[in-house]
Tab-separated table of C-alpha atoms in Angstrom:
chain	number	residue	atom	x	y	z
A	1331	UNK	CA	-31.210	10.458	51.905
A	1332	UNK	CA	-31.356	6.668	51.892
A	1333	UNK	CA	-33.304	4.492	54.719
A	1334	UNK	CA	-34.142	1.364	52.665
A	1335	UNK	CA	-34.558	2.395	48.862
A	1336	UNK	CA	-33.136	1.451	46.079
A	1337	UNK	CA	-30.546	3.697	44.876
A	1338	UNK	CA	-32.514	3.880	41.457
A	1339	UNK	CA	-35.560	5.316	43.367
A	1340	UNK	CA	-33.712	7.689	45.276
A	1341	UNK	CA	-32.390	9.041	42.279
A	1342	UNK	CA	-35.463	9.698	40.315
A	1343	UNK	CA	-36.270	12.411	43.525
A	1344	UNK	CA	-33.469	14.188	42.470
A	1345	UNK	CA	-35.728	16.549	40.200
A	1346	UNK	CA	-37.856	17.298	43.135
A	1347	UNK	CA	-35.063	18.285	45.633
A	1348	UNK	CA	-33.409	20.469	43.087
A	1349	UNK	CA	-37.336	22.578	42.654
A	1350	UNK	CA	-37.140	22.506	46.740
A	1351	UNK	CA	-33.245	24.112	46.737
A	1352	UNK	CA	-34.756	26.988	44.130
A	1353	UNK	CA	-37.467	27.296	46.159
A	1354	UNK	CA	-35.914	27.862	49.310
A	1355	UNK	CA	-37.062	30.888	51.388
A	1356	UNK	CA	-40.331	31.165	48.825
A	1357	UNK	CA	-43.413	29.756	51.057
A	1358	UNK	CA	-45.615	29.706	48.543
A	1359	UNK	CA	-43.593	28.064	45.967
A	1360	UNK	CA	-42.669	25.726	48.808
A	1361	UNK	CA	-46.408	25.115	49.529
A	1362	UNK	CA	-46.843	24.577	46.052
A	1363	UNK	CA	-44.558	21.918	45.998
A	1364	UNK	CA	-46.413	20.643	49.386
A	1365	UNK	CA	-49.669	19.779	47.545
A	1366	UNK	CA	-47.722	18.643	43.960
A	1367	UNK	CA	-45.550	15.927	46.044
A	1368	UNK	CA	-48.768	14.986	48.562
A	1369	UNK	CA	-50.582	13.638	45.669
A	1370	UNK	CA	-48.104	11.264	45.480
A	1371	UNK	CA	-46.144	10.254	48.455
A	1372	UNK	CA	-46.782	7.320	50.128
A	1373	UNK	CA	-48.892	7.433	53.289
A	1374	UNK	CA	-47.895	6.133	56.459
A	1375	UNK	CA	-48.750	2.766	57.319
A	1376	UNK	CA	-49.659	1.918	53.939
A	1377	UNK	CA	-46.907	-0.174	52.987
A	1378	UNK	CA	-44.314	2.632	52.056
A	1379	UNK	CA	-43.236	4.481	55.079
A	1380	UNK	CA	-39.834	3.858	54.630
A	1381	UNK	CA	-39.791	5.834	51.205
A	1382	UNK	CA	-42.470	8.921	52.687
A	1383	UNK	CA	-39.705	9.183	55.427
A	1384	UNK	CA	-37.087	9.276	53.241
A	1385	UNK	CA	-38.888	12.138	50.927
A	1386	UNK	CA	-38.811	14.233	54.478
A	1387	UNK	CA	-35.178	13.453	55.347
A	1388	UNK	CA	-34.236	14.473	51.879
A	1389	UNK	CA	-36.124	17.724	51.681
A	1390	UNK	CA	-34.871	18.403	55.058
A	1391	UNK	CA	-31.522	17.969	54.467
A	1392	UNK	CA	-31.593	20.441	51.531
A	1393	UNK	CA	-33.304	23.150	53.532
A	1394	UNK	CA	-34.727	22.626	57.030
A	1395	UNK	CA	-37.522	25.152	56.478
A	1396	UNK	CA	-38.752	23.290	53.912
A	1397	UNK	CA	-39.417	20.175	55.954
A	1398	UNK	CA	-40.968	22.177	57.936
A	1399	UNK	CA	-43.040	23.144	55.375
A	1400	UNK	CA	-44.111	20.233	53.988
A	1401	UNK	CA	-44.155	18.025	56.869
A	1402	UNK	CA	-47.727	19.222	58.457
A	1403	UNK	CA	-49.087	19.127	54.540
A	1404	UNK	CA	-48.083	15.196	54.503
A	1405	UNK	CA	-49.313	15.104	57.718
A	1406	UNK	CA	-52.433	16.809	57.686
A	1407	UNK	CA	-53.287	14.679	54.341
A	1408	UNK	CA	-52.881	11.496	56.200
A	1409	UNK	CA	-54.864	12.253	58.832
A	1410	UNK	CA	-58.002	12.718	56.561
A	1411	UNK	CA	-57.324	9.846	54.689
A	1412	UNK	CA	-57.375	7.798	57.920
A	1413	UNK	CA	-60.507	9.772	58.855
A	1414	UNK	CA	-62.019	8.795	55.253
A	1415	UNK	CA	-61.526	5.133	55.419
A	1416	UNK	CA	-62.717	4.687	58.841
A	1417	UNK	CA	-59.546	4.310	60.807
A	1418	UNK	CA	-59.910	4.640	64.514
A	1419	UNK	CA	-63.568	5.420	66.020
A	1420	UNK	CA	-66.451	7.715	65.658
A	1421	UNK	CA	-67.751	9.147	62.451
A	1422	UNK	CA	-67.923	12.854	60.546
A	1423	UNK	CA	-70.746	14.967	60.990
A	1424	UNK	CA	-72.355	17.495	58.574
A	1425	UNK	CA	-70.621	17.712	55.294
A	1426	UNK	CA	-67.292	18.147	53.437
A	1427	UNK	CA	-68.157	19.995	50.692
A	1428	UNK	CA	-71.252	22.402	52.832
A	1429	UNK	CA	-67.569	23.588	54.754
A	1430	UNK	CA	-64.374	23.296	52.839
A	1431	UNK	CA	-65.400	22.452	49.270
A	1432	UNK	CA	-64.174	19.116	47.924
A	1433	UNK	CA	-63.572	16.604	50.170
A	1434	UNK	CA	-60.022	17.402	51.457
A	1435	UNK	CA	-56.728	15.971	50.076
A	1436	UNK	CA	-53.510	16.742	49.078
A	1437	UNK	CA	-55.340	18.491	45.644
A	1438	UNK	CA	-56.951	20.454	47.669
A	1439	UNK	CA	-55.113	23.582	48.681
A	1440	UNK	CA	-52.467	23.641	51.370
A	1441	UNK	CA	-53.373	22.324	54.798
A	1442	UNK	CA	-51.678	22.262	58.280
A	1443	UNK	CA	-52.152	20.345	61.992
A	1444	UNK	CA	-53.011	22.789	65.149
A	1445	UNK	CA	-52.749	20.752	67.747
A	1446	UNK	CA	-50.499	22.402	70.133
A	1447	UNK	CA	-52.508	24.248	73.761
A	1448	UNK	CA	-50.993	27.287	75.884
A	1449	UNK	CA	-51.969	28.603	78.773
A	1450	UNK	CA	-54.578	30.790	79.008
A	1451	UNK	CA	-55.886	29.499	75.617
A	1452	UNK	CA	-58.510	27.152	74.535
A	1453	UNK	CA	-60.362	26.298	71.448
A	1454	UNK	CA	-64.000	25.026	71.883
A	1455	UNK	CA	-66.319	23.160	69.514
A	1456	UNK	CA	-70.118	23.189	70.108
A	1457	UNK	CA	-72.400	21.417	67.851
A	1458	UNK	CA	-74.419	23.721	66.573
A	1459	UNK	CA	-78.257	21.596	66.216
A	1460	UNK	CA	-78.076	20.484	62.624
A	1461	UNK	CA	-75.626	18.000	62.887
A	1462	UNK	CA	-72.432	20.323	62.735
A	1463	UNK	CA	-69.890	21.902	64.613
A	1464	UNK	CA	-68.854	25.567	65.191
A	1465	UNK	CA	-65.408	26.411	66.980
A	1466	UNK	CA	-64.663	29.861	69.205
A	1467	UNK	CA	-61.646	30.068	70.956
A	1468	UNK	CA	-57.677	30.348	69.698
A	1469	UNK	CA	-55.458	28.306	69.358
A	1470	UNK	CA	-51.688	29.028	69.878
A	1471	UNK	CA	-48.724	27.924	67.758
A	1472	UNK	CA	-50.485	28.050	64.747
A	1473	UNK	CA	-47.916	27.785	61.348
A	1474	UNK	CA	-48.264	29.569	58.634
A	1475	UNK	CA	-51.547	29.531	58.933
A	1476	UNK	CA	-52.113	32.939	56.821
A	1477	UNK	CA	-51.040	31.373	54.105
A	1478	UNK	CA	-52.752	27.747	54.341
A	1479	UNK	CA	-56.004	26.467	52.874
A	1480	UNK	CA	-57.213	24.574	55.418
A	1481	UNK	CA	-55.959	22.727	59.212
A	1482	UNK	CA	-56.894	19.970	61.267
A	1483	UNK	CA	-56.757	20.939	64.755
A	1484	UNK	CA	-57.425	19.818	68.037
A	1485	UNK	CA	-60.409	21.332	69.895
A	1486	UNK	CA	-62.388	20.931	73.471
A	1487	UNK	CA	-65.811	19.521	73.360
A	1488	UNK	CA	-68.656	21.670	74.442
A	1489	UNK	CA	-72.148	22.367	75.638
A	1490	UNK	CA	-73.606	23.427	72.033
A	1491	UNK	CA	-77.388	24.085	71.230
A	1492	UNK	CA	-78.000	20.561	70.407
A	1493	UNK	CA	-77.292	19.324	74.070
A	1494	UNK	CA	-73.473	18.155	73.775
A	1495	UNK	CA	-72.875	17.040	76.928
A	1496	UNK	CA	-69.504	19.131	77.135
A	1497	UNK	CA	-66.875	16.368	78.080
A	1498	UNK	CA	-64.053	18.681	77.484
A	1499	UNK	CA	-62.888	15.736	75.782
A	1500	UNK	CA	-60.251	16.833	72.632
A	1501	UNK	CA	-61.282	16.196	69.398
A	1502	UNK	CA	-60.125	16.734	66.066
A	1503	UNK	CA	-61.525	18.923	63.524
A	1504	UNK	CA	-61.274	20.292	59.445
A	1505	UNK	CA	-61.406	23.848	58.681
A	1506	UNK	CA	-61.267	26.533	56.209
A	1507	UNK	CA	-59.023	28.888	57.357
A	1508	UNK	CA	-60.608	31.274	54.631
A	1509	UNK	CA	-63.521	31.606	56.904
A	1510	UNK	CA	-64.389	34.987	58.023
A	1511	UNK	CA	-64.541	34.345	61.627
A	1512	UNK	CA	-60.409	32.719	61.702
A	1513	UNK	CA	-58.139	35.674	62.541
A	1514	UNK	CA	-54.102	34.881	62.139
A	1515	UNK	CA	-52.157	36.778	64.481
A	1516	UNK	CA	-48.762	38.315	63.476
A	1517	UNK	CA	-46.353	37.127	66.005
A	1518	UNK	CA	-43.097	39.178	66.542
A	1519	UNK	CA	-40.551	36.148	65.873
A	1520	UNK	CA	-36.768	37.333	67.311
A	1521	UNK	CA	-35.379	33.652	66.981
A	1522	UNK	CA	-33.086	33.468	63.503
A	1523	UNK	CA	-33.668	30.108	63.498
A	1524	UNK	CA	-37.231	29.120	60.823
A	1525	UNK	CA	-37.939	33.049	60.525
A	1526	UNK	CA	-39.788	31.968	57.271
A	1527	UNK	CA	-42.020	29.939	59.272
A	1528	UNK	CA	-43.877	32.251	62.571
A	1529	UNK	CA	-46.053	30.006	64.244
A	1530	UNK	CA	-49.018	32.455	65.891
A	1531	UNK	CA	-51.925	32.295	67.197
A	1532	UNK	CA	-55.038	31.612	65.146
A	1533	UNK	CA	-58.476	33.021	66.827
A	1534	UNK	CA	-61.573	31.655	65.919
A	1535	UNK	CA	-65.112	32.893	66.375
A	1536	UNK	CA	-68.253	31.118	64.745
A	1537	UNK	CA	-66.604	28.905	62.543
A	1538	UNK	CA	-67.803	25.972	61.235
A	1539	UNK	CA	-65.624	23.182	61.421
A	1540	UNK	CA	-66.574	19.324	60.243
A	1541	UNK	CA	-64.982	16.456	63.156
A	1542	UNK	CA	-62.324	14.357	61.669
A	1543	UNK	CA	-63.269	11.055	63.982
A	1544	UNK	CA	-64.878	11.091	67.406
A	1545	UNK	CA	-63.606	12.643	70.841
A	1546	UNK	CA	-60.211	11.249	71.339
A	1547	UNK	CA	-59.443	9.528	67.837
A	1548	UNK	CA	-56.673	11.970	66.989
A	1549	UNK	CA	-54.341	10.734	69.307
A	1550	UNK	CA	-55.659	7.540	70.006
A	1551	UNK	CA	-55.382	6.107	66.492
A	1552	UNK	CA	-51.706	4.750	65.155
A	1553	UNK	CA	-51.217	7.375	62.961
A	1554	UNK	CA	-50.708	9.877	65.432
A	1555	UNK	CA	-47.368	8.017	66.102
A	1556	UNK	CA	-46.450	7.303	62.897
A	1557	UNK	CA	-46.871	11.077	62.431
A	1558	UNK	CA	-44.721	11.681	65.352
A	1559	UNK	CA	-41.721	9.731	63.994
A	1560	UNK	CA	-42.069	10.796	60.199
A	1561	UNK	CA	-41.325	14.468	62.545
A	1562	UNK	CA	-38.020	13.083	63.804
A	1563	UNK	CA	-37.171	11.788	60.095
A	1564	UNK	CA	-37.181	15.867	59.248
A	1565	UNK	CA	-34.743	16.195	61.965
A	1566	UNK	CA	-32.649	13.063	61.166
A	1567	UNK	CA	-32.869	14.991	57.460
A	1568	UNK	CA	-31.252	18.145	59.328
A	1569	UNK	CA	-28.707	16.629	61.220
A	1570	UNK	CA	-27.782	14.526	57.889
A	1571	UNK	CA	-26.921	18.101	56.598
A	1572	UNK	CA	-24.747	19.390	59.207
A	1573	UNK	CA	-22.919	16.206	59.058
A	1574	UNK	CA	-22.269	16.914	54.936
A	1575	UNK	CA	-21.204	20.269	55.877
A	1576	UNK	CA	-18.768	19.126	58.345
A	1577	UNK	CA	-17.383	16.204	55.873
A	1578	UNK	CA	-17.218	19.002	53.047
A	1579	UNK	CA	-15.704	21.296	55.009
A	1580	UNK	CA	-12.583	19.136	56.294
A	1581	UNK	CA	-12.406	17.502	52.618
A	1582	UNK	CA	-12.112	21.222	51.586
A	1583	UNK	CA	-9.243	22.001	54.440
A	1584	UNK	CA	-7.618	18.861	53.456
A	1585	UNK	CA	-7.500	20.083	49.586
A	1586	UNK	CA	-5.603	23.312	50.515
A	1587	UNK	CA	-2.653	21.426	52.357
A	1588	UNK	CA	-4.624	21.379	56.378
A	1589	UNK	CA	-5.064	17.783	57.238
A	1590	UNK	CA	-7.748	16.917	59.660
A	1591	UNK	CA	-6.397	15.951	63.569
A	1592	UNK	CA	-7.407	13.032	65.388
A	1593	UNK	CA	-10.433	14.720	67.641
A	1594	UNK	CA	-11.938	15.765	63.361
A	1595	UNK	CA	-11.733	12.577	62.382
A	1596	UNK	CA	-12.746	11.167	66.031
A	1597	UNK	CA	-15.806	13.293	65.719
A	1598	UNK	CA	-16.522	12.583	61.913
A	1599	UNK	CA	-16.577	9.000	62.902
A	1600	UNK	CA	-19.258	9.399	65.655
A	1601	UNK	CA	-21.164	11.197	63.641
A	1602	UNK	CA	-21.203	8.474	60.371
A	1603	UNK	CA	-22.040	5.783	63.128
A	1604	UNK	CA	-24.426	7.641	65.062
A	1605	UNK	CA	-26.280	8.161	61.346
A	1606	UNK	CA	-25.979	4.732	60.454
A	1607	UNK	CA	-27.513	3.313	63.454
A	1608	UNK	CA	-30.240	5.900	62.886
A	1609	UNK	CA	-30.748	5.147	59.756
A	1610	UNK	CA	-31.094	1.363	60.723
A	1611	UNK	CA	-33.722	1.860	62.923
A	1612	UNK	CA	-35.739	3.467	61.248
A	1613	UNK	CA	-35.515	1.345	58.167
A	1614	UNK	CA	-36.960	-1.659	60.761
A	1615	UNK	CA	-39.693	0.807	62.408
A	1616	UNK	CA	-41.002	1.322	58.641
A	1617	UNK	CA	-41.141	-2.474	57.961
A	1618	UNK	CA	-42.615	-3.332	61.721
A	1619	UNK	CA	-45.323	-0.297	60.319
A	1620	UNK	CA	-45.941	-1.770	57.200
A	1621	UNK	CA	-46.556	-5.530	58.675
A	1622	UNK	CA	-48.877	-4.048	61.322
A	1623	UNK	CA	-46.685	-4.670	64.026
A	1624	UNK	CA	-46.884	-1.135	65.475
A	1625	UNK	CA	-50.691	-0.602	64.817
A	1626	UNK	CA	-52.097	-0.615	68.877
A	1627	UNK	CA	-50.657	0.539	72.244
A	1628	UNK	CA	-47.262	-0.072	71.350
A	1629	UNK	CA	-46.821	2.764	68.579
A	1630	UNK	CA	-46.371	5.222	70.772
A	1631	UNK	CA	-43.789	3.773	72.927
A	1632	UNK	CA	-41.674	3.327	70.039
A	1633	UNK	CA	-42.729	6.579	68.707
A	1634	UNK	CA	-40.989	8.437	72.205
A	1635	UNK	CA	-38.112	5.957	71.510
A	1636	UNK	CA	-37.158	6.910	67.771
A	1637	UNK	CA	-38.101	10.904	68.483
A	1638	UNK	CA	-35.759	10.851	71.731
A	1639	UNK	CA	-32.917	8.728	70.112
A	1640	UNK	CA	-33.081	11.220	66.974
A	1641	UNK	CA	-33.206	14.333	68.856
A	1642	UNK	CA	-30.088	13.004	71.224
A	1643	UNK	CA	-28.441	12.813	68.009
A	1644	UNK	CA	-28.749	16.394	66.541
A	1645	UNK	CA	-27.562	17.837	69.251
A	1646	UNK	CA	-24.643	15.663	69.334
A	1647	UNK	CA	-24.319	16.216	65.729
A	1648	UNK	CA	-24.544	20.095	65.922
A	1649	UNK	CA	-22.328	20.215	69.002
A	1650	UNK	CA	-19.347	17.965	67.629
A	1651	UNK	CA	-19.598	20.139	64.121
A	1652	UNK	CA	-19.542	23.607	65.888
A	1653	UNK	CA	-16.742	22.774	68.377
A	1654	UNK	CA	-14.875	21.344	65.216
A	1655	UNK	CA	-15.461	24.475	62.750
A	1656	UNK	CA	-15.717	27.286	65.206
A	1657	UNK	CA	-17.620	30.323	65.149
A	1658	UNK	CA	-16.484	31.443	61.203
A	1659	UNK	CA	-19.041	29.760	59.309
A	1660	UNK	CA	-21.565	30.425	62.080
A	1661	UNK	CA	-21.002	33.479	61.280
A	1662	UNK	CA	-19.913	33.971	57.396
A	1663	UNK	CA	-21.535	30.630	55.931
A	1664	UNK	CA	-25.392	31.804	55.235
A	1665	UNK	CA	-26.760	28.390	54.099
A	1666	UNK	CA	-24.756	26.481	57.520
A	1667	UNK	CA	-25.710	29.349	59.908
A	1668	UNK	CA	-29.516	29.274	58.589
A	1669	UNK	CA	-29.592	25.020	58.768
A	1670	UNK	CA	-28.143	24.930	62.239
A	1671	UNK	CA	-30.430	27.824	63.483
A	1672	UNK	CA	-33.041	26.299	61.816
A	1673	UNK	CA	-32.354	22.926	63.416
A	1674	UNK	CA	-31.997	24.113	66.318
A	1675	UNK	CA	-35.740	25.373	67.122
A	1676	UNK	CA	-36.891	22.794	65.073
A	1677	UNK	CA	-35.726	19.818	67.370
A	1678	UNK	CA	-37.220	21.674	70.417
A	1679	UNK	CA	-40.621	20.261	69.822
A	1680	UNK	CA	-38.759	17.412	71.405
A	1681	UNK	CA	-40.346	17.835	75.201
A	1682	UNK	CA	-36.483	15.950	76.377
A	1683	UNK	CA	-36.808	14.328	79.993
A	1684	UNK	CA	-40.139	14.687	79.912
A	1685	UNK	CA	-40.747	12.589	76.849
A	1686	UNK	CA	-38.352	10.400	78.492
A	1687	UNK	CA	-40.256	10.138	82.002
A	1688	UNK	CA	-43.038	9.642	79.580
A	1689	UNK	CA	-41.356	6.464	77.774
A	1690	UNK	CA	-40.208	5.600	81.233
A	1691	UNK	CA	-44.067	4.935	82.735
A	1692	UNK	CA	-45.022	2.798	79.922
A	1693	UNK	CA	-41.645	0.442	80.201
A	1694	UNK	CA	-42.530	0.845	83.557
A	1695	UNK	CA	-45.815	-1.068	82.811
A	1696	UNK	CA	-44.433	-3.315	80.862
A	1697	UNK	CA	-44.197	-1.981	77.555
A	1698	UNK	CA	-40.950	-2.805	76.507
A	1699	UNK	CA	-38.611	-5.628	74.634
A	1700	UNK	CA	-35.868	-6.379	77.068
């Protein structure tokens, strides 16, 4: 899927999104994949975020699941690599290699983000008196992590041995989710949408853990924006894929002698410029990235606004392309019934008006263009 590329470049990821199609519905294969492409995708900020976004549109678009896949792996690797060259504040304690082995990248195993909290859950890191840190708690929401090498997660400060003055303050963290003190639950997952992907929750007790930056750095730092909207490019990537099915599907009607009717074509048409302007804007964000325009306070505002103006979208997309085709290929069409399911629970990581009311108190403070 094309943001800003050349069409030459685009083409030369053909090989990879055919090895994501025959992977579909294999995680490991598609983990495999995960690390092979991390090695070499660009990383946000770094002058190519147009192109990484494009690489999780495209994947997207072939199978959802697979974005969601290889999404947190991008993510995760990012993350450390900010951590590693000193982006943002406070430094690592204790050592890479005493925890996880070689320092971690995208060669190194399969790796995820935790950072979501639940009620009646918490995840707290204590230092432990020789300079490193040791997490008990759970944490909820937790993908695949049964099958992943390693996370960085979000965890609450704590009194440890050493005299932590127990802030509460969130901070991120690396571990090895080999350890024998993590514990993945199981969860019971009834939705049909991502049933390849059960996000569960992960309990922890005694495990050692190395900080990636200080207390607050994980969502204080630009990339934690820049992660947020490379996100909404895996559901621009979904949406992308409902709108080929529609296209297909009244190209196909049209073939056997049923023309499309005015409210088709009315609906095909909102959908190409709905994509288009999409697809514009996020072309620009990359470039304002790139030049270090969006590299302080502002990154997140513009963050809310590309997540909230892509998730509008899909479910405009998915609602003009169901009324259109009707309940048959909901019900008969396995790839199109899996991608809108899929979509569907994807997109809902979107928190709606209350991302909105979010947006709204920083324009409200003056953080906006107009």
């Amino acid at each position: 899927m094309r943001i800003s590329s050349a069409p030459g470049r685009l083409e030369a990821t053909v090989p990879l999104l055919e090895s994501v199609r025959d992977a579909v519905g294999d995680i490991p294969a598609l983990l495999a994949l995960a690390q092979s492409i991390g090695q070499e995708a660009p990383r946000p900020g770094a002058g190519d975020t147009a192109h990484l976004w494009e690489l999780l549109a495209s994947v997207t678009a072939v199978d959802v699941a697979a974005g969601r896949v290889l999404e947190p792996h991008f993510d995760a690797v990012a993350i450390l690599t900010q951590a590693r060259s000193g982006a943002g504040t406070g430094a690592r304690s204790g050592s890479w290699s005493e925890v996880l082995g070689p320092a971690p990248d995208a060669a190194n195993g399969a790796w995820g983000v935790f950072a979501a909290e639940g009620a009646g859950l918490q995840l707290n890191a204590a230092a432990d008196g020789a300079g490193r840190y040791v997490l008990n708690g759970s944490k909820p929401w937790c993908s695949l992590a049964a099958q992943l090498d390693g996370a960085v997660l979000t965890a609450r400060l704590g009194r440890g041995n050493s005299g932590d003055p127990g802030t509460g303050a969130r901070a991120a963290f690396a571990v090895n989710l080999h350890d024998p003190g993590v514990a993945c639950e199981t969860p019971r997952w009834s939705s049909r949408g991502l049933r390849e992907i059960p996000s569960g929750t992960v309990h922890f007790e005694g495990v050692r853990a190395v900080p990636v930056g200080g207390p607050g750095w994980y969502v204080e730092r630009p990339g934690f924006a820049w992660g947020g909207m490379g996100v909404a490019a895996c559901w621009l990537g979904g949406a992308v894929a409902v709108a080929r099915d529609f296209s297909f599907a009244l190209e196909k009607a049209a073939e056997g002698g049923r023309e499309p009717d005015q409210i088709a074509l009315a609906h095909l048409g909102e959908t190409d410029r709905i994509i288009a302007s999409l697809t514009g804007y996020f072309a620009r964000t990359a470039e304002r990235i790139d030049g270090g325009e969006l590299s302080g306070a502002g990154a997140w505002s513009e963050a809310l606004r590309v997540r909230g103006a892509v998730a509008a979208a899909v479910e405009r997309i998915q609602t003009m392309v169901a009324q259109n085709l009707g309940p048959g290929p909901l019900a008969f069409n396995e790839p199109y019934g899996k991608r809108m399911a899929d979509l569907s629970l994807y997109v809902r990581q979107h928190h709606a008006m209350r991302d909105d009311a979010q947006l709204g108190a920083l324009t409200l403070n003056g953080d906006r263009s107009w």
